[in-house]
Structure formats: structure tokens, C-alpha cells
CSV table of C-alpha atoms and ligand atoms in Angstrom, one decimal:
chain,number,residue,atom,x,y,z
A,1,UNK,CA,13.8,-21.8,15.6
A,2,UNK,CA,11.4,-21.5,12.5
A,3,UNK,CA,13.3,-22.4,9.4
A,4,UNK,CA,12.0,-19.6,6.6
A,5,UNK,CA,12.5,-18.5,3.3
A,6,UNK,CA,12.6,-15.3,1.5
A,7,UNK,CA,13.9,-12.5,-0.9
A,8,UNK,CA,17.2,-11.0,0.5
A,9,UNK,CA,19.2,-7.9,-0.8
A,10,UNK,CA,23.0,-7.7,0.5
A,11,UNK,CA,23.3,-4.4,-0.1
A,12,UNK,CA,22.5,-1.1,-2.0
A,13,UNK,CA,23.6,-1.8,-5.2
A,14,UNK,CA,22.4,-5.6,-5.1
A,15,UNK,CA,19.5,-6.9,-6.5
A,16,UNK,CA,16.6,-9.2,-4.4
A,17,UNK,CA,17.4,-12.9,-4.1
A,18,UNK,CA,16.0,-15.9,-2.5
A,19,UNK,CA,17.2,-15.7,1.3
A,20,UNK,CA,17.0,-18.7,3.8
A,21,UNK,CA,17.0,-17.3,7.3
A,22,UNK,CA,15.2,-18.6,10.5
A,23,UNK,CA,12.2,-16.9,13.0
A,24,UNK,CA,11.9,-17.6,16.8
A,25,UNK,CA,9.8,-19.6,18.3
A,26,UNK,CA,6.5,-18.2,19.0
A,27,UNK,CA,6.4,-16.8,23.0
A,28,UNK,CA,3.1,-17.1,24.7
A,29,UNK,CA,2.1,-13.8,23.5
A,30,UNK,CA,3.1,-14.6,19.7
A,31,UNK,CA,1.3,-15.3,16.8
A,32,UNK,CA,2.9,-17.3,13.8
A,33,UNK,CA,1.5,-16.3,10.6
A,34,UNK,CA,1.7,-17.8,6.9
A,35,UNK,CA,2.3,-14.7,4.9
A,36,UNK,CA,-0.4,-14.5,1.8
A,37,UNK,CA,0.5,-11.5,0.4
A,38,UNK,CA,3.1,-8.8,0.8
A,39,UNK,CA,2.5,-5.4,-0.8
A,40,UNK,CA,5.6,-3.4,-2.3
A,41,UNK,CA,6.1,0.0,-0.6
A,42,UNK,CA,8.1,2.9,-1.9
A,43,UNK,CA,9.9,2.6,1.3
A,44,UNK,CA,11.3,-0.6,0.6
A,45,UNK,CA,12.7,0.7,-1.9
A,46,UNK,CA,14.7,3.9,-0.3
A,47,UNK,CA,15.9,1.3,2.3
A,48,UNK,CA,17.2,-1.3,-0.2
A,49,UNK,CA,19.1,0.6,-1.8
A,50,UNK,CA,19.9,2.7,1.4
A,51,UNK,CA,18.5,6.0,0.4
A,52,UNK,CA,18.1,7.1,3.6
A,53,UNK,CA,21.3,5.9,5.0
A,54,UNK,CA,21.8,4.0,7.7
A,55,UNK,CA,20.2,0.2,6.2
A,56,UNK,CA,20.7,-3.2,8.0
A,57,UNK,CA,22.0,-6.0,5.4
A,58,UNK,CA,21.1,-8.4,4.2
A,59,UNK,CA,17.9,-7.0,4.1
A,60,UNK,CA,14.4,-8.9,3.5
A,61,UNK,CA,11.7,-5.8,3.1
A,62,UNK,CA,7.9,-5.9,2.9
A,63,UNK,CA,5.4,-3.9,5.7
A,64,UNK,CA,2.2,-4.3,4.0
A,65,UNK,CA,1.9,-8.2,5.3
A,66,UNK,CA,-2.2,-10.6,5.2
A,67,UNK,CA,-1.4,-13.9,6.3
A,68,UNK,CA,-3.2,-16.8,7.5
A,69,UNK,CA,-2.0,-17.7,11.6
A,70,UNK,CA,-1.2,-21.1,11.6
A,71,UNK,CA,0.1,-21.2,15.7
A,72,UNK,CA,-1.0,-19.2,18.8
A,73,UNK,CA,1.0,-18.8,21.8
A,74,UNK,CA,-0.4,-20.2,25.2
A,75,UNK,CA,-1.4,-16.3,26.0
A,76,UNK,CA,-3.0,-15.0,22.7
A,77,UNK,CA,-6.3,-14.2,23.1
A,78,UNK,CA,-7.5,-12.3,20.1
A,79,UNK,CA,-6.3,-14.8,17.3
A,80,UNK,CA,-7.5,-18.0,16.2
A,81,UNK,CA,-5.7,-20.3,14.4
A,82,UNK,CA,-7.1,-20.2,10.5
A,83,UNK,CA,-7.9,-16.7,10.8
A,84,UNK,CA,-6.6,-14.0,8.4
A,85,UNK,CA,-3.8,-11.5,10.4
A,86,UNK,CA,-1.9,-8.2,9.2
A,87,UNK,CA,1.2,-6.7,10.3
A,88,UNK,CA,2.1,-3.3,9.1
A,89,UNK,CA,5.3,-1.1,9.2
A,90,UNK,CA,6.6,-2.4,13.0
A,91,UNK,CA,6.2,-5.2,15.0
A,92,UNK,CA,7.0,-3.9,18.7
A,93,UNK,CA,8.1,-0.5,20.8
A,94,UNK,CA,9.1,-0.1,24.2
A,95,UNK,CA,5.2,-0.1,25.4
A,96,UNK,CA,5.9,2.5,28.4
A,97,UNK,CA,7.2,5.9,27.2
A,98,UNK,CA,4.0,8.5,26.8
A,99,UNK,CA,3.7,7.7,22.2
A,100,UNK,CA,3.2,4.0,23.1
A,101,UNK,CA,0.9,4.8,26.3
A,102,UNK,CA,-1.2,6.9,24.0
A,103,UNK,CA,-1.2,4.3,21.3
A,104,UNK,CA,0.8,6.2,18.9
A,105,UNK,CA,4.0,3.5,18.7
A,106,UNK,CA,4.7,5.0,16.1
A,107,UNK,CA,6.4,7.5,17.3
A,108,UNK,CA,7.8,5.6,20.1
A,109,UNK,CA,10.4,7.7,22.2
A,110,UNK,CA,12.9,4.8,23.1
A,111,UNK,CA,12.5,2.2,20.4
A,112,UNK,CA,10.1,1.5,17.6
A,113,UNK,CA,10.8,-1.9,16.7
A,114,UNK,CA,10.4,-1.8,12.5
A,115,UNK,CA,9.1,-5.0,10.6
A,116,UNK,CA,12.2,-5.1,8.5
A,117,UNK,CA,15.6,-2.9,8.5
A,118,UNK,CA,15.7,-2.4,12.5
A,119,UNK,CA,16.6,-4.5,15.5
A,120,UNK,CA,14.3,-6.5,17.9
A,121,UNK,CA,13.7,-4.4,21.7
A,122,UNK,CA,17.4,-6.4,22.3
A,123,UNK,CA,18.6,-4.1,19.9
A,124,UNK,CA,20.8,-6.6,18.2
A,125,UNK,CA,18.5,-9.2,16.7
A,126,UNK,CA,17.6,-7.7,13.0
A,127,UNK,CA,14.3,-7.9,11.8
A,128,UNK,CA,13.0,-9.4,8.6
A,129,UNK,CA,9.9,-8.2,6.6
A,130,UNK,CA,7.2,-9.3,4.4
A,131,UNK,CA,8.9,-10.6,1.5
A,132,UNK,CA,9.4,-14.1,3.4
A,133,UNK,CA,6.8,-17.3,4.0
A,134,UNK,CA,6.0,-16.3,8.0
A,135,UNK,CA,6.5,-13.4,10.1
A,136,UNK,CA,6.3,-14.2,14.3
A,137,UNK,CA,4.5,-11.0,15.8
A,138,UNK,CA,3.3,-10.1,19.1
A,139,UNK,CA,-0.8,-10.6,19.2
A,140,UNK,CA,-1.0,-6.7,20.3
A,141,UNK,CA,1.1,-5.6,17.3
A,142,UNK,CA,-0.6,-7.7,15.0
A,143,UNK,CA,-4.0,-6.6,12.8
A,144,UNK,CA,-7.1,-8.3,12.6
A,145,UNK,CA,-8.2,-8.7,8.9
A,146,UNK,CA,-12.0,-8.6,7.9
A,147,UNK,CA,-12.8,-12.1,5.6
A,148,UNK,CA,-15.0,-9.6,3.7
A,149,UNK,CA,-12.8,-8.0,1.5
A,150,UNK,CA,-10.1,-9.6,-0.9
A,151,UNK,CA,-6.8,-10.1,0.9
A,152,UNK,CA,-4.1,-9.3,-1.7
A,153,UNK,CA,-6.2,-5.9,-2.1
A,154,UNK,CA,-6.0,-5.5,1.6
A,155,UNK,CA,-2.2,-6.0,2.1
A,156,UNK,CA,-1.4,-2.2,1.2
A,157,UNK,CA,-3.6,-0.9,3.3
A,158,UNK,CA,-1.2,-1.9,6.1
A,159,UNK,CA,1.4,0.9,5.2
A,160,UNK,CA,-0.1,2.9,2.2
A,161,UNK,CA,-3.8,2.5,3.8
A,162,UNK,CA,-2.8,4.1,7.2
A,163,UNK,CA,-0.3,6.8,6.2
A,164,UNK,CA,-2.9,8.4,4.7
A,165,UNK,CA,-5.7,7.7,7.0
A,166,UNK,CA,-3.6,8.8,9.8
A,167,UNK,CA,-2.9,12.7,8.9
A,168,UNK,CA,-6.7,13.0,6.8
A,169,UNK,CA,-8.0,12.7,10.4
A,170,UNK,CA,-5.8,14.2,12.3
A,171,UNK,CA,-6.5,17.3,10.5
A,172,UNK,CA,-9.8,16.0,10.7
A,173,UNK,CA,-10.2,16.5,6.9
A,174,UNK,CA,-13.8,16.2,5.5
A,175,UNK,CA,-17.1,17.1,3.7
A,176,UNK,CA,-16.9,20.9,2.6
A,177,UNK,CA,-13.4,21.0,2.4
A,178,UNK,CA,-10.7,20.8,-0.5
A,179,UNK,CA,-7.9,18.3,-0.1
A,180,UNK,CA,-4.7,18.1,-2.3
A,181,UNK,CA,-3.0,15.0,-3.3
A,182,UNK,CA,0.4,15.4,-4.8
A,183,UNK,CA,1.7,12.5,-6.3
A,184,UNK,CA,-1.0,9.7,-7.9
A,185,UNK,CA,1.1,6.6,-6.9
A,186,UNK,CA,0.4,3.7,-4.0
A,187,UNK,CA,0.0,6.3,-1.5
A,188,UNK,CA,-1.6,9.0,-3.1
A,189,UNK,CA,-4.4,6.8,-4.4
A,190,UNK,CA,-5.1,5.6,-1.0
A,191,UNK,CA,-5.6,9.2,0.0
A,192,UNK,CA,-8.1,9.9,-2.8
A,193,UNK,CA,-9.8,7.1,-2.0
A,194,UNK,CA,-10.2,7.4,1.7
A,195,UNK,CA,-10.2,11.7,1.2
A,196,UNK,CA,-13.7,10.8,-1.1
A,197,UNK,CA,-14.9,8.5,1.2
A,198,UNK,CA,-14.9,11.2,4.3
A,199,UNK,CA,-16.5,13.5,2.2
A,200,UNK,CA,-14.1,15.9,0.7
A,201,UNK,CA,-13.6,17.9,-2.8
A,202,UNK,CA,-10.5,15.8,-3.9
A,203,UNK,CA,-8.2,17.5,-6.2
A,204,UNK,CA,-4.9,15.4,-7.8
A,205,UNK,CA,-1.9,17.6,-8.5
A,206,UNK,CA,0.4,14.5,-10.9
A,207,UNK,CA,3.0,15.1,-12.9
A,208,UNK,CA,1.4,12.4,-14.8
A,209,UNK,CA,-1.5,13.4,-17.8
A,210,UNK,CA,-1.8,9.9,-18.4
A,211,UNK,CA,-3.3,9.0,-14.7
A,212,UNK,CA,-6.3,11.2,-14.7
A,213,UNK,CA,-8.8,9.3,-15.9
A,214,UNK,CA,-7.5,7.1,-12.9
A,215,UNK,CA,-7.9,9.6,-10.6
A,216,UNK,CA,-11.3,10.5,-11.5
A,217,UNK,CA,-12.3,7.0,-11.5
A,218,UNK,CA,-10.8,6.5,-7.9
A,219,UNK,CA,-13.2,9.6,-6.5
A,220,UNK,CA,-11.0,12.6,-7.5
A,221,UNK,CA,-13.6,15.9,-8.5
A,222,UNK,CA,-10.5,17.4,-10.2
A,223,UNK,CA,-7.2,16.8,-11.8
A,224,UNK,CA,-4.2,19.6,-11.9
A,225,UNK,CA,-1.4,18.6,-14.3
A,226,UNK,CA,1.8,20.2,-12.0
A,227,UNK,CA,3.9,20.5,-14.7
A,228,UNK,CA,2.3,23.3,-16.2
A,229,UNK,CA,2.4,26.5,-14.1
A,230,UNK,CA,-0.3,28.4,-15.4
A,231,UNK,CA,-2.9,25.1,-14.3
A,232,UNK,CA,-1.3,25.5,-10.8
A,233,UNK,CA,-1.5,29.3,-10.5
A,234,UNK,CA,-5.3,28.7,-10.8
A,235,UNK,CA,-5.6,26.7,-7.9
A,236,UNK,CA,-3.8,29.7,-5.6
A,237,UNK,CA,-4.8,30.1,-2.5
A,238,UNK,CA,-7.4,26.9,-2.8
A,239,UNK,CA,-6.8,24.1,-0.4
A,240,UNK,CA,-7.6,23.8,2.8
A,241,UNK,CA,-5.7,20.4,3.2
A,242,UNK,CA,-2.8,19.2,1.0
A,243,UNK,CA,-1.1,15.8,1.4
A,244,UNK,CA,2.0,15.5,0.0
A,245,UNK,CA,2.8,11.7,-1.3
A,246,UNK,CA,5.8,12.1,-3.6
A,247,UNK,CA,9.0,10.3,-3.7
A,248,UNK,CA,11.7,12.6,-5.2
A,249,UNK,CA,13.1,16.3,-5.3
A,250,UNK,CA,10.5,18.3,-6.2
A,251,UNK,CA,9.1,22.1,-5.1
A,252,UNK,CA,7.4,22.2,-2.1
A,253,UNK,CA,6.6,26.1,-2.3
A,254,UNK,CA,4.6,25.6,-5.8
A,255,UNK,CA,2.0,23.2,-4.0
A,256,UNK,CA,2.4,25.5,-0.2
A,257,UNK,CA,1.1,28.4,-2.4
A,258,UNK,CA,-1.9,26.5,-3.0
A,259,UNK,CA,-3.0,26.3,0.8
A,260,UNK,CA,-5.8,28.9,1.7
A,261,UNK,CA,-5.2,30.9,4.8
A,262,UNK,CA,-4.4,28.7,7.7
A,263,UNK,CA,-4.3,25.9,5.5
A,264,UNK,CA,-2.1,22.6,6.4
A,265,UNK,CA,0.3,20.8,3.8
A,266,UNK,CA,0.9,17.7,5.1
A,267,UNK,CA,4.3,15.1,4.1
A,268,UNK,CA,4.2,11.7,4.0
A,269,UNK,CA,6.8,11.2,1.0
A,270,UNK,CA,10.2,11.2,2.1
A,271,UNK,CA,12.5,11.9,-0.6
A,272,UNK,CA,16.2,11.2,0.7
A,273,UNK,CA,17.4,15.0,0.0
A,274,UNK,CA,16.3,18.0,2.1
A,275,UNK,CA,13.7,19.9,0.2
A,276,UNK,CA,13.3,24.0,0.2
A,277,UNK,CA,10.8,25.5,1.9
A,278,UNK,CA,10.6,29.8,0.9
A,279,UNK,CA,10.2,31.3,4.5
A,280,UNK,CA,7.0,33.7,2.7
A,281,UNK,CA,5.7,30.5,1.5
A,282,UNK,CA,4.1,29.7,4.8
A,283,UNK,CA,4.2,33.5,6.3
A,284,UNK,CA,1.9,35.3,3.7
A,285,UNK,CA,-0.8,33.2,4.7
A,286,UNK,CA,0.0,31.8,7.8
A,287,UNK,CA,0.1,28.4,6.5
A,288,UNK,CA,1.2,24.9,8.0
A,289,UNK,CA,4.4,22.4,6.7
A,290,UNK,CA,3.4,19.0,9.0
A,291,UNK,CA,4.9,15.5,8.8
A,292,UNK,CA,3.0,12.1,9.6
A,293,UNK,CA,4.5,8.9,10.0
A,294,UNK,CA,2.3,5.8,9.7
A,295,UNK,CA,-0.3,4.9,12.2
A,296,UNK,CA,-0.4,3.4,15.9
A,297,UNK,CA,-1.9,-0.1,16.0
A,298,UNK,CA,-5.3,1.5,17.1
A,299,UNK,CA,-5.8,3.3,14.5
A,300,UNK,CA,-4.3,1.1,11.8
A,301,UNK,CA,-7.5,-1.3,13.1
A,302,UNK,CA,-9.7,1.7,13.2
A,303,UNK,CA,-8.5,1.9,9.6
A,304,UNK,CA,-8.9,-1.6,8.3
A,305,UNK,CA,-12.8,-1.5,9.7
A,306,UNK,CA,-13.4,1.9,8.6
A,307,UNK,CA,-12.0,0.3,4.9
A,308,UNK,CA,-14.3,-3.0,5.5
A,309,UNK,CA,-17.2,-0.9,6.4
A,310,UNK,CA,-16.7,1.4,3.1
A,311,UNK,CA,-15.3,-1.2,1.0
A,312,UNK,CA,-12.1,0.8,0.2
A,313,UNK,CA,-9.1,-1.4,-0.7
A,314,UNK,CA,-5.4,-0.9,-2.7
A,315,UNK,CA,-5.6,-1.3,-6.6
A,316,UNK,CA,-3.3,-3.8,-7.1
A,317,UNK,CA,-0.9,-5.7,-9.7
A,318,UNK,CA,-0.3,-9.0,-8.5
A,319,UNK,CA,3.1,-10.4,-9.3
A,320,UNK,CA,5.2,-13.6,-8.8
A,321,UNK,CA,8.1,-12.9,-6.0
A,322,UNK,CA,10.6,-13.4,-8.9
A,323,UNK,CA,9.7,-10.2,-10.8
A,324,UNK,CA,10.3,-8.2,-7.3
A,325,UNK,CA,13.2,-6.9,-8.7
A,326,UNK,CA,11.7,-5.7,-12.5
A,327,UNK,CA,8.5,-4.4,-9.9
A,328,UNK,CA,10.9,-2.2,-7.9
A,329,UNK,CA,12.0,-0.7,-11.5
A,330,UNK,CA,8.3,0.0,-12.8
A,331,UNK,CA,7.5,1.5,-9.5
A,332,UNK,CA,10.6,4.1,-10.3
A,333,UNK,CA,9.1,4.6,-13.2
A,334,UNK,CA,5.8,5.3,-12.4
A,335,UNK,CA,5.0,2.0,-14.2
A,336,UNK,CA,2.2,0.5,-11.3
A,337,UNK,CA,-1.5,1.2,-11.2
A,338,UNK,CA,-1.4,1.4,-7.8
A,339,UNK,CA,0.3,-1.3,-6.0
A,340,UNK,CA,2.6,-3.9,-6.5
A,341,UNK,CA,1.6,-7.0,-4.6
A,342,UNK,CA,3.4,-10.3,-4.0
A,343,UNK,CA,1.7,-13.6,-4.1
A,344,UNK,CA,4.0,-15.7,-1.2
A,345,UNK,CA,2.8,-18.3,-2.5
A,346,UNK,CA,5.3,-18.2,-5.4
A,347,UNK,CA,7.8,-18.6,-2.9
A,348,UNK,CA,7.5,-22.5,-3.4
A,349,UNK,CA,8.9,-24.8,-1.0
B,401,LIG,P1,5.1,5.5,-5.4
B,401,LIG,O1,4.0,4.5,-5.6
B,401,LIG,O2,6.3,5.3,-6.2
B,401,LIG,O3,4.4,6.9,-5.8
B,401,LIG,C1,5.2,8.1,-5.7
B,401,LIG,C2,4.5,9.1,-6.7
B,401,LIG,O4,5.3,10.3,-6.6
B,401,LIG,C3,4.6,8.8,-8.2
B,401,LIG,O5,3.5,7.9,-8.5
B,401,LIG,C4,4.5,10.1,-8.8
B,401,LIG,O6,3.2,10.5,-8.9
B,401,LIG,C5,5.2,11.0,-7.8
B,401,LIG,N1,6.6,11.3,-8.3
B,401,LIG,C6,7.6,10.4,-8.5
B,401,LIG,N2,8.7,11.0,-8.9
B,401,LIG,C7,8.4,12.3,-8.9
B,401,LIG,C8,9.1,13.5,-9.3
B,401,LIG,N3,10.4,13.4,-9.6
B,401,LIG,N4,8.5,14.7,-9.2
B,401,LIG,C9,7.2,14.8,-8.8
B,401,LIG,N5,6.5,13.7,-8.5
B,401,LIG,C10,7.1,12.5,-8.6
B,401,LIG,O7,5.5,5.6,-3.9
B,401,LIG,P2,4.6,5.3,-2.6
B,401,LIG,O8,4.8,3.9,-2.2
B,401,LIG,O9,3.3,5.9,-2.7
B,401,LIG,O10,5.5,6.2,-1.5
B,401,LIG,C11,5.6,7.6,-1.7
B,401,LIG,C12,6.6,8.2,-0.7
B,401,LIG,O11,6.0,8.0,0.6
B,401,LIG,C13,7.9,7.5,-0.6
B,401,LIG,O12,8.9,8.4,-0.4
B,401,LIG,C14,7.8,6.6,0.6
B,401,LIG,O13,9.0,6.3,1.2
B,401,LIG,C15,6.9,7.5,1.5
B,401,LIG,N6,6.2,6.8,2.6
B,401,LIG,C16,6.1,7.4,3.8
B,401,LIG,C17,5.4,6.9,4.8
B,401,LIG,C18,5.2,7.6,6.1
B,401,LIG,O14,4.9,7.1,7.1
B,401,LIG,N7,5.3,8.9,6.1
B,401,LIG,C19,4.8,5.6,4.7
B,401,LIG,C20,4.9,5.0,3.4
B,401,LIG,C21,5.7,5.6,2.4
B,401,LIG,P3,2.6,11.4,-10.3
B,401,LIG,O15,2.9,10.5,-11.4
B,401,LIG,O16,1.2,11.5,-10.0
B,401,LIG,O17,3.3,12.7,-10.3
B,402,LIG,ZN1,5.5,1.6,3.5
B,403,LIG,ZN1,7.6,3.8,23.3
């Protein structure tokens, strides 16, 4: 066993602390990688403090993981030793039922092993995320990183990157059409960002009036303040694509009424409560509510060349692992510009 080190929470209402726990061994098919640079999710957040019930403890979070691989197994043939490696929001799924044969684990009918907060394919062995000196990951669940761009920049690209990559093409969002982003945090500036760079009018819809210059700068045409009814009522019946990126309770039916006819309004945010939808909402227009969870492995790569080809990456804050905790409050507050990003190296030894 691999003796590692880490930030740990015991449970909801605890904070992150350093956490000495221990990886396997490396399998022929495994490849051991020194973790560089961990982004910090919104997710990691919900699950520490077990917002969406149901949390493994102690818990060591992190899914937006660059590393270096510093050991190959005897059968890994895509990875070198020395060369830069990702590993996103899981680590391994059953492989066989018809998600995984199409290359879409994520939605893995059996088991989709998650980096942190599940169980290994035993289902018993928990699994430890990003926040941690090396991660042990299956070559065909691991990502291949492009030298070109900076690695800390890259990191959130493995879980903010690809939830919003993910549904703008499977809508197949681009140029002549107007996308939506609700909610200007580490997701939602991922989605203007890639939204731009396939060509569509990209419209911001913050509760934030202090983030607009932001979202011009980052390839937004247009900023909506949502707080203030009269500037959404202008933008009825506007959108053809809307993708929804927030975090907490808020009214689904004032941004639905923004979709054009047919339009689609896409979640990624998960807020822990149930949120209203108004049946007429969707009916008067014969409008879309869709859901998207992450990426399969294809296209996360598909992704991270797409990104290196375009030169997209996170805007990032990089911070020492030992103001994880104060990070996790900022994000709550709406206090990061985009990303919170953890140098491992602060780890020490
Ligand atoms: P984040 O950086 O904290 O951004 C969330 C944004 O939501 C904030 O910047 C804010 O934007 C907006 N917001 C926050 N509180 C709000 C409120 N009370 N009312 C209206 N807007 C509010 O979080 P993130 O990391 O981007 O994650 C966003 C959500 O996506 C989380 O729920 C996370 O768990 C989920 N997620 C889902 C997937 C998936 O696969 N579907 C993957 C990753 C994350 P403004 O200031 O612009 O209003
Ligand atoms: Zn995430
Ligand atoms: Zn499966």
C-alpha cells in the first residue's frame, strides 16, 4: 500500500484537516500520479457537508485532479512516466452495461465508481479525491493533459470544463444561436467561455452586477441582472439554449420563460432542495427542462483537446491547501473569480 496524505472532513459540520490514509498498489492497468493541482468544485462542497444526503466519512474531496505519473503498471500503454495526467469526477464503472459500452460512464447503470465519496467496483473500499498527494487510477479512466497550456488553469476543466461541454453539444449549441448562462461562478464561466468559442450569442443572467464586466471580458455579448424583473421580461421568449449553473433555491420558471419555442433549459446545478417547475411554463411554448451530468471519458478528452486547440482554460485563484476551508466559505459567498485551485504542493512532506 501507498502511504498518502491529505485534507479529510469527518463529517458535515466539521471542517477540512490534514488526513493520512493509504492507496493500492498500482495493478498492471494502473497509473500512479503525483497530484499538482486539485480544483475546488461546488460539489465538494454539497457532499462535505452532506447536502445531498447520503456522504461517505471521513471524506477527502477534489475531482478536478493534473498530476505528474510517476509509476506505470506492466499493462499501461498510453502513459509515460513524467507525463502530465487528469482524472475527473470518477475513476471506474462496471465497463459492460449499454452507458459504459457507448462511452457515456457517466451514467453507468450498475456502478459509477466516483473519485471521492463512493466505493471502489467491490463496493466496500471508499474512494479518496483530489485534495491528497497521489491518486492510483486505471489508464482508461485517466485523461491525457496537453504540456501546452498551464496546468493549475487546466485542473477545472476536469469537472467544471466538461459539464458544460457536455450538454452545449449535445444540444449541439452554436453560431446563430442564443445561449443562457445562469449563474457566473466556476461552471458558468466555463460555459461562456466554451458557448463563445462554438460560436454562439452568449447572454449571462447573475444575480451579481458586480461580475459583468467579467462576463464581457470572458466572451459574453450580453449581461441580464436577474434580480430585476423588468431586465428579464425583455429577454421573453429569447433563448434558444439555456444552461442552468446555479447552486441554491432559486426560480426556474423566471429563466424557462425566456426559452423561445422549442427551446431547451438545461441543469447542471444541483441545489439539494426540489425546485418548482409551473406546468405552463414549459406547455405555452413547448419548451424543454433537461439534466446533464458530467462527461464520459471520450468526451472529457475530446474536451481537453478541443480546450488546447482553442486555448480555453479555468480562471483561477490559486491557494495553499490550508485555506481550503476559508476557500469553501468565499465560494458560498460568491467570493471566487472563477475557480479555486489547490497547489498540492503545499501539502509538504
Ligand atoms: P459556484 O462556483 O459556487 O457558482 C454558483 C453560482 O450560482 C454563483 O456564482 C452564483 O452566480 C449563483 N448563485 C449562488 N447562489 C445563488 C442564489 N441563491 N440564487 C441565484 N444564484 C445563485 O458553483 P459551481 O462549482 O459552478 O457549481 C454550480 C452547481 O453545479 C453546484 O450545485 C454543483 O454541485 C453543480 N455541479 C453539477 C455538475 C453536473 O455534472 N451536473 C458538475 C459540477 C457541479 P451569480 O453570482 O452569477 O448569480
Ligand atoms: Zn465538480
Ligand atoms: Zn456501466
Amino acid at each position: 500500500m501507498l502511504p498518502t496524505r491529505g485534507y479529510a472532513t469527518k463529517g458535515p459540520t466539521s471542517v477540512l484537516e490534514p488526513f493520512k490514509f493509504e492507496r493500492r498498489e498500482p495493478g498492471p492497468h494502473d497509473v500512479l500520479i503525483e497530484i499538482l493541482y486539485c480544483g475546488i468544485c461546488h460539489s465538494d462542497i454539497h457532499q462535505a457537508r452532506d447536502e445531498w444526503g447520503g456522504s461517505i466519512f471521513p471524506m477527502v474531496p477534489g475531482h478536478e485532479i493534473v498530476g505528474r505519473v510517476t509509476r506505470v503498471g506492466s499493462q499501461v500503454k498510453r502513459f509515460k512516466v513524467g507525463e502530465l495526467a487528469g482524472v475527473g469526477c470518477f475513476v471506474d464503472s462496471c465497463r459492460r452495461c449499454a452507458s459504459c459500452k457507448e462511452g457515456l460512464e457517466q451514467y453507468c447503470e450498475v456502478h459509477l465508481v466516483l473519485t471521492y465519496n463512493g466505493t471502489e467496483r467491490d463496493k466496500k473500499t471508499p474512494t479518496y479525491g483530489g485534495y491528497s498527494s497521489q491518486i492510483v487510477v486505471d489508464e482508461n479512466y485517466t485523461l491525457k493533459i496537453s504540456p501546452k497550456l498551464p496546468p493549475a488553469n487546466v485542473a477545472p476543466l476536469l469537472c467544471a470544463g466538461i459539464t458544460t461541454y457536455s450538454p452545449l453539444r449535445h444540444f449541439k449549441v452554436g453560431p446563430g444561436q442564443r445561449v443562457g448562462v445562469v449563474g457566473l461562478g466556476g461552471l458558468g464561466h466555463m460555459a461562456i467561455k466554451l458557448a463563445a468559442a462554438m460560436g454562439a450569442e452568449v447572454t449571462v443572467l447573475s444575480t451579481s452586477k458586480s461580475k459583468e464586466q467579467d462576463a464581457r471580458r470572458l466572451g459574453a455579448h450580453d449581461f441580464v441582472l436577474s434580480k430585476d424583473p423588468t431586465s428579464l421580461e425583455a429577454h421573453a421568449n429569447r433563448f434558444d439554449f439555456i444552461l442552468d449553473a446555479v447552486s441554491a433555491p432559486h426560480d426556474l420558471n423566471a429563466y424557462l420563460r425566456l426559452l423561445r419555442r422549442d427551446g431547451v433549459l438545461t441543469l447542471v446545478g444541483a441545489p439539494p432542495k426540489p425546485l418548482e417547475v409551473r406546468a405552463l411554463s414549459l406547455i405555452t411554448k413547448r419548451r424543454t427542462l433537461a439534466g446533464s451530468n458530467i462527461g464520459g471519458i471520450r468526451e472529457t478528452q475530446e474536451m481537453l483537446d478541443y480546450c488546447a486547440e482553442h486555448n480555453v482554460t479555468s480562471d483561477i485563484e490559486v491557494i495553499p491547501i490550508q485555506q481550503v476551508n476559508e476557500a469553501y466559505e468565499r465560494t458560498l459567498k460568491g467570493d471566487v473569480r472563477y475557480r479555486f485551485v489547490i497547489d498540492m504542493k503545499t501539502l509538504g512532506v
